[in-house]
Tab-separated table of C-alpha atoms and ligand atoms in Angstrom:
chain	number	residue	atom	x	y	z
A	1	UNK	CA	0.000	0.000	0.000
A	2	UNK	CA	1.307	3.598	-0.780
A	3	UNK	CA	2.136	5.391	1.780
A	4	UNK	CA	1.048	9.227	1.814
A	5	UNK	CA	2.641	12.341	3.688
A	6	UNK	CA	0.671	15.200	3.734
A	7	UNK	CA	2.616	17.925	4.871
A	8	UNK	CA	0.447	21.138	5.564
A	9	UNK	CA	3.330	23.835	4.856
A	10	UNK	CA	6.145	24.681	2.233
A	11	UNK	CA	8.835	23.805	5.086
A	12	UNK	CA	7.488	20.595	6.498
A	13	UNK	CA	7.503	19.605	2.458
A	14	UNK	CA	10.844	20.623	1.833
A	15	UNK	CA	12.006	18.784	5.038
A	16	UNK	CA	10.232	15.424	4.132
A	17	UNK	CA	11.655	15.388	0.905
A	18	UNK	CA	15.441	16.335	1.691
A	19	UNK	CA	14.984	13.538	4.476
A	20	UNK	CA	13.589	10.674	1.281
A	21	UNK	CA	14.514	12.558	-1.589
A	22	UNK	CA	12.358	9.015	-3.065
A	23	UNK	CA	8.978	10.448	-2.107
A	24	UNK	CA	6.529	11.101	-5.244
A	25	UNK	CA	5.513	14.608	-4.760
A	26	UNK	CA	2.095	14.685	-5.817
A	27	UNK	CA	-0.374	17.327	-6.923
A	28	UNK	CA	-3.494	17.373	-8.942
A	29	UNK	CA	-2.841	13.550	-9.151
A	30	UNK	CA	-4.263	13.300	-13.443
A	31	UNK	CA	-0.861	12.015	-14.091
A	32	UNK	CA	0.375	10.065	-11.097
A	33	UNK	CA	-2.779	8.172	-11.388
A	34	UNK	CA	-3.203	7.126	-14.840
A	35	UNK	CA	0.019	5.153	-15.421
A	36	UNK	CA	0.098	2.182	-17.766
A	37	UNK	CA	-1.885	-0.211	-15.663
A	38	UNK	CA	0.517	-2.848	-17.044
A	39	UNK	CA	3.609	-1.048	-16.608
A	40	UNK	CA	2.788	0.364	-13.359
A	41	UNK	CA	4.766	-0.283	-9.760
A	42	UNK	CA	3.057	0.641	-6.857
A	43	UNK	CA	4.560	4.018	-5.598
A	44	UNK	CA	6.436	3.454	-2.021
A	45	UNK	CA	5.227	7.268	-0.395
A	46	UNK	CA	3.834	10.083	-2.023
A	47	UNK	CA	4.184	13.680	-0.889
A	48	UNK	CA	1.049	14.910	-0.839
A	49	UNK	CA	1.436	19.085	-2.130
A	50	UNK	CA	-2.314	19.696	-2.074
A	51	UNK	CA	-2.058	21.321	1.539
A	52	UNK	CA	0.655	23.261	0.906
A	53	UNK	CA	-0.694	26.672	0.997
A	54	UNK	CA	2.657	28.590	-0.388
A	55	UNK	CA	2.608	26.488	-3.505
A	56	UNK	CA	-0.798	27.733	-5.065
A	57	UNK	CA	-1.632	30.836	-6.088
A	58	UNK	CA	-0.905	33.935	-8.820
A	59	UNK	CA	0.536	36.767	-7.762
A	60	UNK	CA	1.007	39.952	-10.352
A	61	UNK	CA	4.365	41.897	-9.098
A	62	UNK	CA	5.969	45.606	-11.466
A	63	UNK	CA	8.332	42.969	-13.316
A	64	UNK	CA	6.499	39.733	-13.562
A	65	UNK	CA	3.736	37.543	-12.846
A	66	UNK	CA	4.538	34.176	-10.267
A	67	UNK	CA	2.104	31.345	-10.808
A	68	UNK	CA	2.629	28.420	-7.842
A	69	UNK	CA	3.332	25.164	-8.488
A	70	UNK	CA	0.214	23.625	-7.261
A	71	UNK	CA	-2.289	26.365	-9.204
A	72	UNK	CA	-4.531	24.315	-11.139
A	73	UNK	CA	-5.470	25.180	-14.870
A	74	UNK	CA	-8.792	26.282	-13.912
A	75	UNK	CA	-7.348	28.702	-11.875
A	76	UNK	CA	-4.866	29.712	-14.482
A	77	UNK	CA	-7.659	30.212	-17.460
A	78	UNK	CA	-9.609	32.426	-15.262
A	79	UNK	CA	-7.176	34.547	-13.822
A	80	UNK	CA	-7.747	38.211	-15.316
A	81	UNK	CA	-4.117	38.818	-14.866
A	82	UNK	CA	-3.079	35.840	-16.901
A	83	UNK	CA	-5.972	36.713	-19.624
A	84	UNK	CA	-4.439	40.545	-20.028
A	85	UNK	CA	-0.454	39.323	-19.277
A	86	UNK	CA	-0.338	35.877	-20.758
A	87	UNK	CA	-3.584	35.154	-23.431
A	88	UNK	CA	-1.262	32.423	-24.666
A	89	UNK	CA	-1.306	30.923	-21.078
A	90	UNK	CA	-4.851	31.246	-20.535
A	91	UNK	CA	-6.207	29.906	-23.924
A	92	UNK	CA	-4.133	26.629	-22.858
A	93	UNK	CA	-4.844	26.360	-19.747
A	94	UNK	CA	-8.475	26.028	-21.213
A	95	UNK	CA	-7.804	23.662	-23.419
A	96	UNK	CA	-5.789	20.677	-20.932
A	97	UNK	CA	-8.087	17.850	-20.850
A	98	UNK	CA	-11.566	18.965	-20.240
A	99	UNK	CA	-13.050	21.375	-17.387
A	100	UNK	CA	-12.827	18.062	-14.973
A	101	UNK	CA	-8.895	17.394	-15.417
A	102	UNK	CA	-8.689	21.553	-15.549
A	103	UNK	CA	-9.923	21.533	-11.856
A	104	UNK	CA	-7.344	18.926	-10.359
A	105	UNK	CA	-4.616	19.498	-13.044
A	106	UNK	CA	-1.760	22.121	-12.003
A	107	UNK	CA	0.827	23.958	-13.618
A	108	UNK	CA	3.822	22.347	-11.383
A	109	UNK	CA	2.628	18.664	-12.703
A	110	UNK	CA	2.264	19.262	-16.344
A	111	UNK	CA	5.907	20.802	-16.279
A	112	UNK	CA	7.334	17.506	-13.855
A	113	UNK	CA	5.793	15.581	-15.382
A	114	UNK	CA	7.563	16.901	-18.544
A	115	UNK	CA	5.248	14.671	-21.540
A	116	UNK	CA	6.874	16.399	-25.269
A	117	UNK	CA	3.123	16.977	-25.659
A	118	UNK	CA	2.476	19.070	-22.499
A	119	UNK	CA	-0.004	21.953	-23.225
A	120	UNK	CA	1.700	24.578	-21.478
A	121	UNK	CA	5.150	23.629	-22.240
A	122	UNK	CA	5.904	25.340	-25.694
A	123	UNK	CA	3.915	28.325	-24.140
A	124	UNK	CA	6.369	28.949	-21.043
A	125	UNK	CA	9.135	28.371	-23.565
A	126	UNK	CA	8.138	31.750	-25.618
A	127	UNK	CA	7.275	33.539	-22.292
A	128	UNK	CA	10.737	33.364	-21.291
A	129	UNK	CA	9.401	31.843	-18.426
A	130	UNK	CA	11.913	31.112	-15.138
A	131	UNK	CA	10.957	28.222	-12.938
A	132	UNK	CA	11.715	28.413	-8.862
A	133	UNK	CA	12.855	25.164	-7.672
A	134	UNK	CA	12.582	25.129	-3.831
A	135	UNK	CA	14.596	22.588	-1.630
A	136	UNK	CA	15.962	22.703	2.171
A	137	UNK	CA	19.177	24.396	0.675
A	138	UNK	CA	16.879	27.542	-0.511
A	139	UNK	CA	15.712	28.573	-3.740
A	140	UNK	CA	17.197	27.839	-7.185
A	141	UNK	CA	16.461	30.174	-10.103
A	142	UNK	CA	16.172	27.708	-13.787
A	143	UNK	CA	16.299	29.393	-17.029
A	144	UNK	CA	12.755	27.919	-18.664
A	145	UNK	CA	15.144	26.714	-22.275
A	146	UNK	CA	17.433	25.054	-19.892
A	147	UNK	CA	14.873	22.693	-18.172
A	148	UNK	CA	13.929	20.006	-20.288
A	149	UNK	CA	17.044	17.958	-20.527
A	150	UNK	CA	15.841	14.558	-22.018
A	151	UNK	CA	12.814	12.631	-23.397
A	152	UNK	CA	10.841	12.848	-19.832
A	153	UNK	CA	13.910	14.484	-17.918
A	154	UNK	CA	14.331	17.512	-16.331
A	155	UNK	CA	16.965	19.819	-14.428
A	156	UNK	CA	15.429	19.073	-11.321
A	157	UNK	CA	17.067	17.622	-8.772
A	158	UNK	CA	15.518	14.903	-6.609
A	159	UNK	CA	15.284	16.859	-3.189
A	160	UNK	CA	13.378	20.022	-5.163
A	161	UNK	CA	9.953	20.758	-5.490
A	162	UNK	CA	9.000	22.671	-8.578
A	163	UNK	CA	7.906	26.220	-6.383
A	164	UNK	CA	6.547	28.315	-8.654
A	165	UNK	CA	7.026	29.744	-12.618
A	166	UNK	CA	8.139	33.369	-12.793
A	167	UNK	CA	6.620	35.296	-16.335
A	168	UNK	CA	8.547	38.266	-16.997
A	169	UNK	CA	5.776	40.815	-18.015
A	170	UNK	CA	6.427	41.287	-21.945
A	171	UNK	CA	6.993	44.405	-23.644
A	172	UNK	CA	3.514	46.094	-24.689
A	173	UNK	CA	2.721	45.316	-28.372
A	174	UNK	CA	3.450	42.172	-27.983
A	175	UNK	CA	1.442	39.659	-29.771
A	176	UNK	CA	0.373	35.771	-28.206
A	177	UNK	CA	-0.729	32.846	-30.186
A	178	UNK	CA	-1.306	29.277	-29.167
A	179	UNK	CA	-2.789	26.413	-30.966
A	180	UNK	CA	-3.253	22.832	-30.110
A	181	UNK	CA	-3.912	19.962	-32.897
A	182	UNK	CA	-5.343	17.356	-31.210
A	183	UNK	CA	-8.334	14.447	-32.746
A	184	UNK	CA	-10.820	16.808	-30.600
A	185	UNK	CA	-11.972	19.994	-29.387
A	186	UNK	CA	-11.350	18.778	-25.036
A	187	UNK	CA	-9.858	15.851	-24.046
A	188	UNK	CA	-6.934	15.261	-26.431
A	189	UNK	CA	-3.580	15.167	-26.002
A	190	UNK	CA	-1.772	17.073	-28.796
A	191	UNK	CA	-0.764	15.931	-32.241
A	192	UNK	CA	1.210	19.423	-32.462
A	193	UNK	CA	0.935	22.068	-29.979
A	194	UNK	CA	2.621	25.673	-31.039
A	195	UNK	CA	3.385	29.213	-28.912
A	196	UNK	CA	4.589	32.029	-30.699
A	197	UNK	CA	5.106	35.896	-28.998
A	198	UNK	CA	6.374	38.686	-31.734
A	199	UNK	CA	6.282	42.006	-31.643
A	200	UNK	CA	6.234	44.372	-35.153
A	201	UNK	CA	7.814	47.660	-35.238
A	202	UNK	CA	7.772	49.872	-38.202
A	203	UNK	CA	6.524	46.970	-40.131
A	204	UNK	CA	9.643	44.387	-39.185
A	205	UNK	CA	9.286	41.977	-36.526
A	206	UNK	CA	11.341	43.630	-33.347
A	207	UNK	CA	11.043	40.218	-31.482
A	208	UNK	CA	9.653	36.528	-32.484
A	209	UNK	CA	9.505	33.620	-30.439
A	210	UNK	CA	8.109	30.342	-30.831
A	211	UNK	CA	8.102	26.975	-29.408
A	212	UNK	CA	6.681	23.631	-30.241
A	213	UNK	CA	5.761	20.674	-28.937
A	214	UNK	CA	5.170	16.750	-30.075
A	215	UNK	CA	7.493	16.929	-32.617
A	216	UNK	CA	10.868	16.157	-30.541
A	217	UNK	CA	11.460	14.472	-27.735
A	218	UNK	CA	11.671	17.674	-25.516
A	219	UNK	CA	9.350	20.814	-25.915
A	220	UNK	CA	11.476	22.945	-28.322
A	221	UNK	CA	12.078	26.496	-28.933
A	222	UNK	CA	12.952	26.836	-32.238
A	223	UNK	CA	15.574	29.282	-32.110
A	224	UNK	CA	16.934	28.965	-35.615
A	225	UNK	CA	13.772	29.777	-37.228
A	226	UNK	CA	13.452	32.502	-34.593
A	227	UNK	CA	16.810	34.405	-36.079
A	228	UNK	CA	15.702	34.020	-39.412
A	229	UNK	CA	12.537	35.633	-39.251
A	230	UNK	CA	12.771	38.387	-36.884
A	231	UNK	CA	14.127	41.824	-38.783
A	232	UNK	CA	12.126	40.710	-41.363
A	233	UNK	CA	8.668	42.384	-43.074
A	234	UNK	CA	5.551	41.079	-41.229
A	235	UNK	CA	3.536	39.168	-44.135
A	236	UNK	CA	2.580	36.382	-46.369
A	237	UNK	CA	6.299	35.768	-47.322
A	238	UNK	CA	8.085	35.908	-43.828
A	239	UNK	CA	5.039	33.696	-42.236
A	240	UNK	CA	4.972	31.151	-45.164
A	241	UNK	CA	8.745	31.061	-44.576
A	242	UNK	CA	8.263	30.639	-41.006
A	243	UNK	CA	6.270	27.581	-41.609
A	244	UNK	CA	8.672	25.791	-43.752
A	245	UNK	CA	11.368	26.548	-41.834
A	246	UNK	CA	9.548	25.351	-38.724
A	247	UNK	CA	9.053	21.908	-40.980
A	248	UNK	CA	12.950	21.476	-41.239
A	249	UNK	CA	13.815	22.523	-37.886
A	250	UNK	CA	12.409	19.256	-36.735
A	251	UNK	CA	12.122	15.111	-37.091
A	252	UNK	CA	8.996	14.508	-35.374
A	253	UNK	CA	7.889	10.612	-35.041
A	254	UNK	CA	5.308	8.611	-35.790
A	255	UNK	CA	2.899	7.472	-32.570
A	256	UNK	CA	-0.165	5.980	-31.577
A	257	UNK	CA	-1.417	9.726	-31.798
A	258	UNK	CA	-0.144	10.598	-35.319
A	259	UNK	CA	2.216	10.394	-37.598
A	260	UNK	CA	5.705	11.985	-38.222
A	261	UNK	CA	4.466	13.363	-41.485
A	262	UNK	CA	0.797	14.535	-40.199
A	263	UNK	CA	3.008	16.132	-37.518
A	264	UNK	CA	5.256	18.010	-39.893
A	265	UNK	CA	2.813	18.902	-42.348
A	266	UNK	CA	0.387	20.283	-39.458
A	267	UNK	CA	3.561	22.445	-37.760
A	268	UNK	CA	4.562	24.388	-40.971
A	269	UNK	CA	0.501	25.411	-41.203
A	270	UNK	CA	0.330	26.299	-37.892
A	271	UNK	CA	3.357	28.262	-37.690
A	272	UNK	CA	2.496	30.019	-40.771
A	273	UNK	CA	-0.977	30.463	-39.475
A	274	UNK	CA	-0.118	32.264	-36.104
A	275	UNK	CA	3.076	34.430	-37.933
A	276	UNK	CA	0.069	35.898	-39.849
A	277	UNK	CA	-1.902	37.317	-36.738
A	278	UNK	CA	1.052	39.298	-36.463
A	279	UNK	CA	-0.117	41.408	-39.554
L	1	FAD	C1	-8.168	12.633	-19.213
L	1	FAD	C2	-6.873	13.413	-19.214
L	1	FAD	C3	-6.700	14.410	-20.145
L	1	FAD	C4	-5.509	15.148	-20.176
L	1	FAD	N1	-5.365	16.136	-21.107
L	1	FAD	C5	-4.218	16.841	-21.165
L	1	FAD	C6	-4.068	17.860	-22.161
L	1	FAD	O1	-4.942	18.125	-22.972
L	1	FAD	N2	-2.878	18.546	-22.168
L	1	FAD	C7	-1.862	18.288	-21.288
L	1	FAD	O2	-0.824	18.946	-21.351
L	1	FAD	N3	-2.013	17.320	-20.341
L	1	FAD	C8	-3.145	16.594	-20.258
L	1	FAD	N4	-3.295	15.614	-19.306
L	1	FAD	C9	-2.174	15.336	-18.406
L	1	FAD	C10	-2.268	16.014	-17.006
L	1	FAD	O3	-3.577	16.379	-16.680
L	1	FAD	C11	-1.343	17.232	-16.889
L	1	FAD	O4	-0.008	16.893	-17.207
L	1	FAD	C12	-1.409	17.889	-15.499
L	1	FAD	O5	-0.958	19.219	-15.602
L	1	FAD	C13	-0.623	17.168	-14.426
L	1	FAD	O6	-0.799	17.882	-13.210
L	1	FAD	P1	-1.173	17.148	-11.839
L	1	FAD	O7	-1.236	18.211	-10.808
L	1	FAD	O8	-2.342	16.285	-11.993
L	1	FAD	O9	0.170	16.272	-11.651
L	1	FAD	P2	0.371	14.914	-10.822
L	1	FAD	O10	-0.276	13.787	-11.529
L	1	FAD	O11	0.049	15.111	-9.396
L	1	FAD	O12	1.965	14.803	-10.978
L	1	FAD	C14	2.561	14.677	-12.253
L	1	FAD	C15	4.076	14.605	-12.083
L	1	FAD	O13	4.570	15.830	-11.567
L	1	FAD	C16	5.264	15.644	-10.330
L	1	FAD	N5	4.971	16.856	-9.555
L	1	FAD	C17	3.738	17.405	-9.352
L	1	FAD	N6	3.870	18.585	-8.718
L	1	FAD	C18	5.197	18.780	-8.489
L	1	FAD	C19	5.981	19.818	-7.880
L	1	FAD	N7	5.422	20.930	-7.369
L	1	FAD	N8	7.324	19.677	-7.857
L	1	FAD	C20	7.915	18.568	-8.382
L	1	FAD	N9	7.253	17.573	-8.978
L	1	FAD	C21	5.901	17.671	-9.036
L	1	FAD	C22	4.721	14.335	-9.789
L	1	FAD	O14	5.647	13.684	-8.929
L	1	FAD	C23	4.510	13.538	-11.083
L	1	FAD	O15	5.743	13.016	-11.525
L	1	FAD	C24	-4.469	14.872	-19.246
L	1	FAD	C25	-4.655	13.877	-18.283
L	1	FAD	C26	-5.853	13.143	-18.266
L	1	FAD	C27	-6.038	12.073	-17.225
């Protein structure tokens, strides 16, 4: 039987964990529970986070917005802040799993938990987003690129919690755009998933960012195609150019969700379709 430890504060956690860095921290649980049935080994002790009152929560500061760990999507796609900061946050939040998994899911376990088809990887990817890992040594600041090591890896080390994600508040005129391919509307996990932030001035992109998931085995920025496109004209050419660009950038692979070349084919539209809100 699993044993759980439900630790009601951010310092009892910490302590737990640095005493059995083996504990399973656990959240909204939409994960940790649905594990291959076939596949799947009893967990020894979890670390329950759901009392933790530290870890939950958005807070709007001058320089950036901080979204806790253990803030579900729900909370996340009706946040006003995150609508007028982050659109590209809020329109995925609302579309992980359906309004059921949205209630239970959080922020902290769709990063940990680190699938190459997370929802609202790509997007923290193109916010430039820092995440807080928290452990009984203190507090350690992780560049958002650098966190995704491996195919389900990440930088974080087996004593840290994720704390929180820290969104640098972007530049006004900047533009958002996220958009999820999946077989339907709710309740799919992504075929491609795409973020993109630019920003035109005097007619040439000033900034462009975008990120991608389901076609690697990491959520990727795609940095090349970011350097070739920004100083360029906004318009059909530069987001058509985008798109194909986007296409070589990456060898996605064929799954029980899609297939390599669906996958490719899909990116370069999507790319190409978002570039052009930027008009
Ligand atoms: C029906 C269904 C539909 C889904 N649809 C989508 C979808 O459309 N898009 C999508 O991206 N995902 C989807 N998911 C996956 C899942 O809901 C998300 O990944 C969710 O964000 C996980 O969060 P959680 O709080 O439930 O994590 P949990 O299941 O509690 O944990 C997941 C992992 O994160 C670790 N963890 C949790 N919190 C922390 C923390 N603070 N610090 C360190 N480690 C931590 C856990 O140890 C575990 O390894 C779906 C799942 C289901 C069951």
């Amino acid at each position: 039987m699993t044993r759980a430890l439900t630790p009601s504060n951010l310092r009892e956690a910490l302590s737990l964990l640095g005493e059995d860095p083996g504990l399973v921290p656990m959240a909204g649980c939409t994960d940790l529970m649905v594990t291959d049935p076939v596949e799947r080994v009893e967990l020894p002790a979890v670390l329950d986070l759901t009392r933790v009152r530290e870890l939950r929560g958005i807070r709007r500061g001058k320089e950036a917005l901080e979204i806790g760990a253990t803030t579900t999507f729900s909370e996340i796609g009706s946040s006003a802040d995150v609508e007028e900061l982050f659109p590209a946050l809020a329109r995925a939040a609302r579309v992980i799993g359906g309004w059921q998994i949205q209630n239970r899911a959080t922020l902290g376990g769709n990063i940990a938990n680190a699938s190459p088809a997370g929802d609202s990887l790509p997007v923290l990817l193109v916010l430039d987003a820092t995440l807080v890992a928290a452990s009984t040594n203190g507090e350690r600041r992780i560049p958002y690129t650098e966190f995704h090591v491996g195919y389900r890896r990440t930088a974080l080390e087996p004593s840290e919690l994720i704390d929180r994600v820290s969104l640098p508040i972007p530049v006004p005129g900047s533009v958002q755009a996220f958009r999820k391919v999946g077989t339907r509307e709710a309740q799919a996990i992504s075929k491609v998933v795409v973020a993109m932030l630019g920003r035109v001035e005097e007619g040439k992109l000033a900034d462009y960012r975008l990120a991608a998931g389901s076609v690697a085995p990491t959520p990727v920025r795609l940095a090349e195609v970011e350097d070739s496109i920004r100083g360029r004209s906004v318009g059909e050419e530069t987001a058509s150019l985008a798109g194909s660009l986007a296409r070589a950038a990456v060898k996605p692979i064929d799954d029980v969700r899609s297939t390599a070349t669906y996958r490719a084919f899909a990116l370069e539209r999507v790319v190409r379709r978002l570039t052009l809100q930027l008009i």
